[in-house]
Amino acid sequence: RKEVEQDPGPFNVPEGATVAFNCTYSNSASQSFFWYRQDCRKEPKLLMSVYSSGNEDGRFTAQLNRASQYISLLIRDSKLSDSATYLCVVTPGYTPLVFGKGTRLSVIA
Amino acid sequence: SAVISQKPSRDICQRGTSLTIQCQVDSQVTMMFWYRQQPGQSLTLIATANQGSEATYESGFVIDKFPISRPNLTFSTLTVSNMSPEDSSIYLCSVETAEENTIYFGEGSWLTVV
């Protein structure tokens, strides 16, 4: 089983839609969780950290389920500018980070 | 946050040659890393660049192929030696900021080996 697994997509959704991605991880000792966003031919950029209690940042909500070893990202009211690849990242509490292969999202007008 | 500058941003290289990528950070950071992202793949850690000592390489990566220097807390270089087309990839420098416990990436160096 791969350390971090994501559905590669692509997810093609209309503007205004709500879309959710899941990511599973194999290392139960993982302590820190993140979602990064990577635009085409650009470097990854931190979107948000994922906390045990869940956290929200505007239209974005991240959840962690330790029992089932997955994290999720929910995007509400999708914008064209949300089109990107979303990378799930976990770490056992110290670097280095372990990256998933990413989920591609295309928001369509 | 940290501002990271990488040079070159892209290059086309001949098979068998070597290329050195530079990474400059605008502040002192403890941890610096080099990642590779091959086409259609996720990021893979090459090594942790240690200031004043040899880098710590991940499985599958060796110093002879990817020599790394880190003379101080704001600068590192990665050399891709004796390049082959399989080395065509994006090479990314990243740093961890202690205050934020967050990883930031440079803009990457796009390398094509012909």
Coordinates of C-alpha atoms in Angstrom, one line a residue:
Chain A
R1 CA 0.0 0.0 0.0
K2 CA 1.3 3.4 -0.9
E3 CA 2.0 5.8 1.9
V4 CA -0.4 8.5 0.6
E5 CA -3.1 7.7 -1.9
Q6 CA -5.3 10.1 -3.8
D7 CA -7.8 9.8 -6.6
P8 CA -5.9 11.5 -9.5
G9 CA -9.1 12.7 -11.1
P10 CA -9.6 14.8 -13.0
F11 CA -12.7 16.2 -11.3
N12 CA -14.5 18.4 -13.8
V13 CA -17.1 20.6 -12.0
P14 CA -19.1 23.6 -13.0
E15 CA -18.6 27.0 -11.3
G16 CA -20.4 27.2 -8.0
A17 CA -20.4 23.5 -7.4
T18 CA -19.2 21.9 -4.2
V19 CA -16.4 19.3 -4.6
A20 CA -14.7 17.0 -2.1
F21 CA -11.4 15.1 -2.3
N22 CA -10.2 12.4 0.0
C23 CA -6.7 11.2 0.7
T24 CA -5.7 8.0 2.6
Y25 CA -2.5 7.4 4.4
S26 CA -0.8 4.2 5.6
N27 CA 1.4 5.4 8.5
S28 CA -0.8 5.5 11.6
A29 CA 2.0 7.4 13.4
S30 CA 1.4 10.4 11.1
Q31 CA 1.1 13.6 13.1
S32 CA 0.8 16.5 10.7
F33 CA -1.4 16.8 7.6
F34 CA -1.6 19.4 4.9
W35 CA -3.2 20.3 1.6
Y36 CA -1.0 21.9 -1.0
R37 CA -2.1 23.4 -4.3
Q38 CA 0.0 23.1 -7.4
D39 CA -0.9 25.1 -10.5
C40 CA 0.3 23.9 -13.9
R41 CA 4.1 24.3 -14.2
K42 CA 4.3 26.0 -10.8
E43 CA 5.7 25.0 -7.4
P44 CA 3.4 23.6 -4.7
K45 CA 2.0 26.2 -2.3
L46 CA 0.5 25.5 1.1
L47 CA -3.3 25.7 1.0
M48 CA -4.1 24.8 4.6
S49 CA -3.0 22.6 7.5
V50 CA -5.4 19.9 8.7
Y51 CA -6.2 19.8 12.4
S52 CA -7.8 17.0 14.3
S53 CA -10.9 19.1 15.0
G54 CA -11.2 20.1 11.4
N55 CA -10.7 23.6 10.1
E56 CA -12.2 26.0 7.7
D57 CA -10.7 28.8 5.6
G58 CA -13.3 30.6 3.6
R59 CA -14.7 28.3 1.0
F60 CA -12.3 25.5 2.0
T61 CA -12.8 23.0 4.8
A62 CA -10.4 20.3 5.8
Q63 CA -11.2 17.3 7.9
L64 CA -9.1 14.5 9.5
N65 CA -10.3 11.1 10.4
R66 CA -7.6 9.3 12.3
A67 CA -9.5 6.1 12.9
S68 CA -9.9 5.6 9.2
Q69 CA -6.7 7.3 8.3
Y70 CA -7.9 9.7 5.8
I71 CA -8.1 13.5 5.3
S72 CA -10.5 15.4 3.2
L73 CA -10.8 18.7 1.4
L74 CA -14.1 20.3 0.6
I75 CA -14.4 23.3 -1.7
R76 CA -17.6 25.2 -1.8
D77 CA -18.8 27.6 -4.5
S78 CA -16.0 26.6 -6.9
K79 CA -14.3 29.3 -8.9
L80 CA -12.5 29.0 -12.2
S81 CA -9.3 30.0 -10.3
D82 CA -9.6 26.9 -8.1
S83 CA -8.5 24.8 -11.1
A84 CA -5.3 23.1 -10.0
T85 CA -3.8 19.9 -8.6
Y86 CA -4.4 19.4 -4.9
L87 CA -1.7 17.5 -3.1
C88 CA -2.3 15.7 0.1
V89 CA 0.7 15.7 2.4
V90 CA 1.4 13.8 5.7
T91 CA 4.4 13.6 8.0
P92 CA 5.1 11.7 11.2
G93 CA 5.7 14.9 12.9
Y94 CA 9.1 15.7 11.5
T95 CA 10.2 16.4 8.1
P96 CA 10.4 15.1 5.4
L97 CA 6.9 15.4 4.1
V98 CA 5.3 12.6 2.1
F99 CA 3.3 13.8 -0.9
G100 CA 0.4 12.1 -2.6
K101 CA 0.3 12.3 -6.4
G102 CA -2.4 14.9 -6.4
T103 CA -6.0 15.3 -7.5
R104 CA -6.6 17.4 -10.6
L105 CA -9.6 19.8 -10.4
S106 CA -11.0 21.6 -13.4
V107 CA -13.7 24.1 -12.7
I108 CA -15.7 24.8 -15.9
A109 CA -17.6 28.0 -16.7
Chain B
S1 CA 7.0 33.0 5.3
A2 CA 10.2 32.6 3.4
V3 CA 11.1 33.9 -0.1
I4 CA 13.1 31.3 -2.0
S5 CA 14.9 32.0 -5.3
Q6 CA 16.1 29.2 -7.5
K7 CA 18.4 29.5 -10.5
P8 CA 18.2 28.5 -13.3
S9 CA 14.5 28.5 -13.7
R10 CA 14.8 26.2 -16.7
D11 CA 17.5 24.7 -18.8
I12 CA 18.0 22.3 -21.7
C13 CA 21.2 20.2 -21.2
Q14 CA 23.1 17.7 -23.2
R15 CA 23.3 14.1 -22.1
G16 CA 26.4 13.4 -20.0
T17 CA 26.9 17.0 -18.7
S18 CA 26.2 18.3 -15.2
L19 CA 24.1 21.2 -14.0
T20 CA 24.2 23.0 -10.7
I21 CA 21.0 24.5 -9.3
Q22 CA 21.2 27.3 -6.8
C23 CA 18.7 28.0 -4.0
Q24 CA 18.8 31.3 -2.0
V25 CA 16.5 32.1 0.9
D26 CA 15.8 35.5 2.2
S27 CA 16.2 34.4 5.9
Q28 CA 18.1 31.9 7.9
V29 CA 16.4 28.6 8.0
T30 CA 17.3 25.4 9.7
M31 CA 16.0 22.9 7.3
M32 CA 16.5 22.9 3.5
F33 CA 15.5 20.1 1.2
W34 CA 15.7 19.2 -2.5
Y35 CA 12.8 17.5 -4.2
R36 CA 12.3 16.1 -7.7
Q37 CA 9.0 16.0 -9.5
Q38 CA 9.1 13.9 -12.7
P39 CA 6.4 14.4 -15.3
G40 CA 3.0 13.3 -14.1
Q41 CA 4.4 12.3 -10.7
S42 CA 4.3 13.6 -7.2
L43 CA 7.2 15.1 -5.4
T44 CA 10.0 12.9 -4.2
L45 CA 12.6 13.9 -1.6
I46 CA 16.1 13.7 -2.9
A47 CA 18.0 14.8 0.2
T48 CA 18.1 17.1 3.2
A49 CA 20.8 19.7 2.9
N50 CA 22.7 20.0 6.1
Q51 CA 24.6 23.1 6.9
G52 CA 28.3 22.4 7.3
S53 CA 28.1 18.7 6.8
E54 CA 27.2 16.1 4.2
A55 CA 23.6 16.0 3.0
T56 CA 21.3 13.2 4.1
Y57 CA 20.1 11.2 1.0
E58 CA 16.9 9.3 0.6
S59 CA 16.8 5.8 -0.7
G60 CA 17.5 5.7 -4.4
F61 CA 19.6 8.9 -4.4
V62 CA 23.4 9.0 -4.0
I63 CA 25.9 11.7 -3.5
D64 CA 27.9 11.0 -6.6
K65 CA 24.8 11.6 -8.8
F66 CA 23.3 14.5 -6.8
P67 CA 26.1 16.3 -4.9
I68 CA 24.7 18.9 -2.5
S69 CA 26.3 21.8 -0.8
R70 CA 25.1 24.0 2.0
P71 CA 27.7 26.5 3.1
N72 CA 25.4 28.6 5.3
L73 CA 21.8 28.8 6.6
T74 CA 20.5 30.7 3.5
F75 CA 22.1 29.0 0.5
S76 CA 22.3 25.5 -1.0
T77 CA 23.2 24.0 -4.4
L78 CA 22.1 20.7 -6.0
T79 CA 24.2 19.3 -8.9
V80 CA 22.7 16.8 -11.3
S81 CA 25.7 14.9 -12.6
N82 CA 26.2 13.0 -15.8
M83 CA 22.7 13.7 -16.9
S84 CA 20.5 11.3 -18.9
P85 CA 17.0 11.9 -20.3
E86 CA 15.6 10.2 -17.3
D87 CA 16.8 13.1 -15.2
S88 CA 14.4 15.5 -17.0
S89 CA 12.3 16.8 -14.2
I90 CA 11.5 19.7 -12.0
Y91 CA 13.9 20.1 -9.2
L92 CA 12.5 22.0 -6.2
C93 CA 14.3 23.6 -3.3
S94 CA 12.2 23.8 -0.1
V95 CA 12.7 25.2 3.4
E96 CA 11.0 24.7 6.7
T97 CA 10.4 27.8 8.9
A98 CA 10.6 27.0 12.6
E99 CA 8.1 29.7 13.5
E100 CA 5.4 28.3 11.3
N101 CA 6.4 24.7 11.1
T102 CA 5.6 25.0 7.4
I103 CA 7.3 24.0 4.2
Y104 CA 7.8 26.5 1.4
F105 CA 9.0 25.8 -2.1
G106 CA 11.1 27.7 -4.6
E107 CA 9.7 28.1 -8.0
G108 CA 11.5 25.1 -9.3
S109 CA 14.1 24.4 -11.9
W110 CA 12.8 22.8 -15.1
L111 CA 15.4 20.5 -16.5
T112 CA 15.2 18.9 -19.9
V113 CA 18.0 16.5 -21.0
V114 CA 18.4 15.8 -24.6

